[in-house]
Coordinates of C-alpha atoms and ligand atoms in Angstrom, one line a residue:
X1 CA 0.1 0.4 -0.3
X2 CA 1.0 3.4 -0.8
X3 CA 0.4 6.6 0.8
X4 CA 0.6 10.0 -1.3
X5 CA 2.4 12.6 0.3
X6 CA 1.2 15.5 2.6
X7 CA 2.0 17.6 0.7
X8 CA 3.2 17.5 -3.4
X9 CA 4.2 20.8 -5.2
X10 CA 5.1 20.6 -8.9
X11 CA 6.3 23.4 -11.6
X12 CA 5.5 26.1 -9.4
X13 CA 5.3 29.3 -11.1
X14 CA 4.1 32.9 -9.5
X15 CA 5.1 36.1 -10.3
X16 CA 4.3 39.7 -9.4
X17 CA 3.8 42.0 -12.4
X18 CA 6.3 40.5 -15.2
X19 CA 9.4 39.3 -11.8
X20 CA 8.5 36.3 -11.5
X21 CA 9.9 34.8 -8.1
X22 CA 9.1 31.5 -8.5
X23 CA 10.8 29.1 -11.2
X24 CA 9.2 25.7 -11.5
X25 CA 9.5 24.4 -7.6
X26 CA 8.7 21.0 -7.6
X27 CA 8.2 19.6 -4.0
X28 CA 7.3 16.6 -1.6
X29 CA 6.2 15.9 2.4
X30 CA 5.5 13.1 3.5
X31 CA 3.1 12.0 6.3
X32 CA 3.8 13.2 9.9
X33 CA 7.5 15.4 8.5
X34 CA 9.2 18.6 8.8
X35 CA 10.5 20.8 5.6
X36 CA 13.2 24.1 6.9
X37 CA 13.3 26.1 3.4
X38 CA 16.8 27.8 3.4
X39 CA 18.3 30.7 0.9
X40 CA 19.7 33.9 0.6
X41 CA 17.3 36.5 1.0
X42 CA 15.1 37.6 -1.6
X43 CA 15.3 33.8 -2.6
X44 CA 11.6 33.6 -3.0
X45 CA 11.3 31.2 0.8
X46 CA 8.2 33.5 1.6
X47 CA 7.4 33.9 -1.6
X48 CA 7.1 29.9 -1.7
X49 CA 5.5 29.4 1.6
X50 CA 2.6 32.3 1.1
X51 CA 1.9 30.3 -3.0
X52 CA 1.5 27.0 -1.1
X53 CA -1.4 28.5 1.6
X54 CA -2.8 30.2 -1.6
X55 CA -2.0 34.4 0.1
X56 CA -0.8 34.9 -3.7
X57 CA -1.3 33.6 -6.7
X58 CA 0.4 30.7 -8.6
X59 CA 1.4 31.5 -11.9
X60 CA 2.0 28.0 -12.8
X61 CA 1.6 24.1 -11.1
X62 CA 0.2 22.2 -8.8
X63 CA -0.6 21.9 -4.7
X64 CA -1.8 18.6 -3.7
X65 CA -2.4 18.2 -0.2
X66 CA -3.2 14.4 1.3
X67 CA -3.3 14.4 -3.1
X68 CA -6.3 16.6 -3.0
X69 CA -5.5 19.8 -5.6
X70 CA -5.2 22.9 -3.4
X71 CA -4.1 25.5 -6.2
X72 CA -7.2 27.4 -7.0
X73 CA -8.8 27.2 -3.4
X74 CA -8.9 30.8 -0.8
X75 CA -6.6 30.6 2.1
X76 CA -9.4 30.0 4.0
X77 CA -10.6 26.9 2.3
X78 CA -6.9 26.1 2.3
X79 CA -6.8 27.0 6.4
X80 CA -9.9 24.8 6.2
X81 CA -8.3 22.2 4.6
X82 CA -5.7 21.5 7.2
X83 CA -2.4 24.0 6.1
X84 CA -2.1 27.1 8.6
X85 CA -0.1 29.9 7.8
X86 CA 1.9 31.3 11.2
X87 CA 2.2 33.7 11.4
X88 CA -1.0 34.8 10.6
X89 CA -2.0 37.8 8.5
X90 CA -5.0 38.3 10.6
X91 CA -2.7 37.3 14.0
X92 CA -4.2 37.5 17.4
X93 CA -6.5 39.8 19.4
X94 CA -4.5 42.1 21.3
X95 CA -7.9 43.3 23.6
X96 CA -9.5 40.2 23.6
X97 CA -7.5 37.5 27.4
X98 CA -5.9 34.7 26.1
X99 CA -8.8 32.6 26.8
X100 CA -11.1 34.8 24.5
X101 CA -8.3 35.1 21.3
X102 CA -8.0 30.4 22.1
X103 CA -12.7 30.5 21.9
X104 CA -12.2 32.9 19.4
X105 CA -10.0 30.4 17.0
X106 CA -13.2 28.0 17.3
X107 CA -16.4 30.5 16.4
X108 CA -14.3 31.2 13.3
X109 CA -13.7 27.9 12.7
X110 CA -16.0 25.4 12.4
X111 CA -13.9 22.7 12.0
X112 CA -12.9 23.0 15.7
X113 CA -13.0 20.2 18.0
X114 CA -14.6 19.4 21.1
X115 CA -11.7 20.3 24.7
X116 CA -9.8 21.5 22.0
X117 CA -9.0 24.0 24.2
X118 CA -8.0 21.9 27.7
X119 CA -5.8 20.6 24.7
X120 CA -3.9 23.8 23.9
X121 CA -4.1 24.7 27.8
X122 CA -2.0 20.9 27.6
X123 CA 0.3 21.1 24.9
X124 CA 0.9 25.5 26.2
X125 CA 0.8 25.6 30.0
X126 CA 2.4 28.5 29.6
X127 CA -0.8 30.2 27.9
X128 CA -3.3 28.6 31.0
X129 CA -1.5 29.9 33.9
X130 CA -2.0 33.5 31.8
X131 CA -5.7 32.2 30.4
X132 CA -7.4 35.6 32.1
X133 CA -4.0 38.1 30.8
X134 CA -4.5 40.0 28.1
X135 CA -3.5 38.8 24.6
X136 CA -1.6 43.0 24.2
X137 CA 0.3 42.3 27.6
X138 CA 2.3 38.8 26.4
X139 CA 6.0 39.3 25.4
X140 CA 6.9 38.4 22.2
X141 CA 7.3 34.8 22.2
X142 CA 4.1 34.0 24.0
X143 CA 2.3 36.2 21.7
X144 CA 4.1 33.5 18.9
X145 CA 2.9 30.7 21.1
X146 CA -0.8 32.2 21.0
X147 CA -0.6 32.4 17.1
X148 CA 0.4 28.6 17.0
X149 CA -2.3 27.5 20.4
X150 CA -4.9 29.2 18.0
X151 CA -4.1 27.1 14.9
X152 CA -3.7 23.8 16.5
X153 CA -7.3 24.6 18.0
X154 CA -8.2 23.4 14.3
X155 CA -5.4 20.3 14.1
X156 CA -3.7 21.7 10.9
X157 CA -2.1 18.7 9.8
X158 CA 0.1 21.6 8.0
X159 CA 2.2 24.8 9.5
X160 CA 3.6 26.8 7.5
X161 CA 6.0 28.9 10.2
X162 CA 7.4 31.4 8.0
X163 CA 9.9 33.6 10.2
X164 CA 8.7 32.5 13.3
X165 CA 11.2 33.5 15.5
X166 CA 12.0 37.0 13.4
X167 CA 13.0 40.2 16.2
X168 CA 12.6 37.9 19.4
X169 CA 15.1 37.3 21.6
X170 CA 17.1 34.2 21.9
X171 CA 15.5 33.1 24.9
X172 CA 12.1 33.5 23.3
X173 CA 13.7 31.7 20.0
X174 CA 13.7 29.2 22.3
X175 CA 10.7 29.2 23.0
X176 CA 8.7 29.1 19.4
X177 CA 11.1 25.7 19.0
X178 CA 9.4 24.9 21.9
X179 CA 6.6 24.9 20.8
X180 CA 6.5 24.2 17.2
X181 CA 8.5 20.8 18.8
X182 CA 4.8 20.1 20.5
X183 CA 3.2 20.6 17.9
X184 CA 5.0 17.8 15.7
X185 CA 4.9 15.3 19.3
X186 CA 1.7 16.4 18.8
X187 CA 1.2 14.5 15.0
X188 CA 1.4 18.1 13.5
X189 CA 3.5 18.3 10.3
X190 CA 5.3 21.7 10.5
X191 CA 7.0 23.6 7.0
X192 CA 10.4 26.0 8.5
X193 CA 11.8 29.0 7.1
X194 CA 14.3 30.3 9.7
X195 CA 16.9 33.0 9.5
X196 CA 18.6 30.4 11.6
X197 CA 19.5 27.7 9.6
X198 CA 21.1 25.1 12.5
X199 CA 18.2 25.3 14.8
X200 CA 15.7 24.7 11.6
X201 CA 17.7 21.7 10.5
X202 CA 18.3 20.6 14.0
X203 CA 14.2 21.0 14.0
X204 CA 14.1 19.0 10.9
X205 CA 14.1 15.8 8.4
X206 CA 14.8 17.3 5.0
X207 CA 16.0 20.4 4.2
X208 CA 14.7 22.4 0.9
X209 CA 17.7 25.5 -0.3
X210 CA 16.5 27.8 -2.9
X211 CA 18.6 30.5 -5.1
X212 CA 17.0 32.6 -6.5
X213 CA 13.0 31.4 -8.0
X214 CA 15.0 28.2 -8.2
X215 CA 15.6 25.0 -6.2
X216 CA 19.5 25.2 -5.8
X217 CA 19.4 21.4 -2.6
X218 CA 17.2 19.6 -1.7
X219 CA 18.0 15.9 0.8
X220 CA 18.4 14.9 4.3
X221 CA 19.0 17.3 7.0
X222 CA 21.5 15.1 8.3
X223 CA 23.4 15.3 4.2
X224 CA 23.2 18.8 4.8
X225 CA 26.3 19.6 6.1
X226 CA 28.6 23.0 7.2
X227 CA 30.2 23.4 3.2
X228 CA 27.1 22.1 1.7
X229 CA 25.2 25.2 3.5
X230 CA 28.3 27.5 3.4
X231 CA 28.0 27.2 -0.1
X232 CA 24.6 27.5 -0.9
X233 CA 24.0 30.2 2.2
X234 CA 27.0 32.6 3.3
X235 CA 29.0 32.1 6.6
X236 CA 27.0 34.0 7.6
X237 CA 23.9 32.4 7.2
X238 CA 24.9 28.9 8.2
X239 CA 26.0 29.8 11.7
Ligands
ATP1 P1 14.4 37.2 2.6 O1 14.6 36.0 2.5 O2 14.6 38.5 2.0 O3 12.6 37.3 3.5 P2 12.5 35.6 0.9 O4 13.6 34.4 0.2 O5 11.4 34.6 1.6 O6 13.3 36.3 1.6 P3 10.6 36.7 -0.9 O7 10.3 37.8 0.2 O8 9.4 35.7 -1.1 O9 12.3 35.8 -0.9 O10 11.2 37.6 -2.5 C1 11.3 36.8 -3.3 C2 11.4 38.5 -5.1 O11 10.3 38.5 -5.2 C3 12.8 39.2 -4.4 O12 13.2 39.3 -5.4 C4 11.0 40.5 -3.9 O13 11.6 41.0 -3.9 C5 10.1 39.4 -4.7 N1 9.2 40.3 -3.9 C6 8.2 39.8 -2.9 N2 7.3 40.1 -2.3 C7 6.8 40.6 -3.8 C8 5.6 41.5 -3.7 N3 4.4 41.6 -3.0 N4 5.6 43.1 -5.1 C9 6.5 42.6 -5.6 N5 8.5 41.6 -5.8 C10 8.4 40.8 -4.8

């Protein structure tokens, strides 16, 4: 018996007006896996993440989630199909409490399950302790955690995590990675775009390196040695 990949991307192209950002990207993610998408600035990582989630329109190619063609679906329909893009554009509601933010996810998303709130506090005990605190007064890392917890309320199959640690202090970056690890442990797959290449590689099973809108290298993370990374990403990025 063959299991279809969780995510299958074929020949994906994206244009911003006259400028082409992605030139025929193809890759697959197996069920229950984590993929690190790396590459220098402007390589097309965020564009890829956004095109897969339906946030930017592709001009060619195909995206399949669990063997279902989602290429032309709206971002909302894609989210309902089980793929959540983080940090979400809508973000969290700073004036509401932690608990209200999580409940809101249940109201907005019809696919949310009973007991999801308890499960969220089980995965993120810190949020449980702060359930009555206004979300806007949480630390940066805790806000990312809340954003992730909101996404998990709807039991997604795949999280697209685009630079979740951007601008966070090192301790809070740890919080983000721990949170994503908890999501992984709960059976959620993760496609990660991350400035800290070594951390992303330690987290992931597979790695995709983009250069100028094309796949420059892909393989298992244990094959992505320092020399290879330096070659594609430069000294600083490989660190
Ligand atoms: P970084 O690591 O710097 O965030 P990235 O690898 O995520 O970069 P993208 O943000 O996907 O790269 O950008 C890929 C290319 O597309 C760049 O040349 C960028 O200038 C261009 N681009 C991105 N968004 C737009 C847009 N909305 N309109 C026009 N061009 C864009």
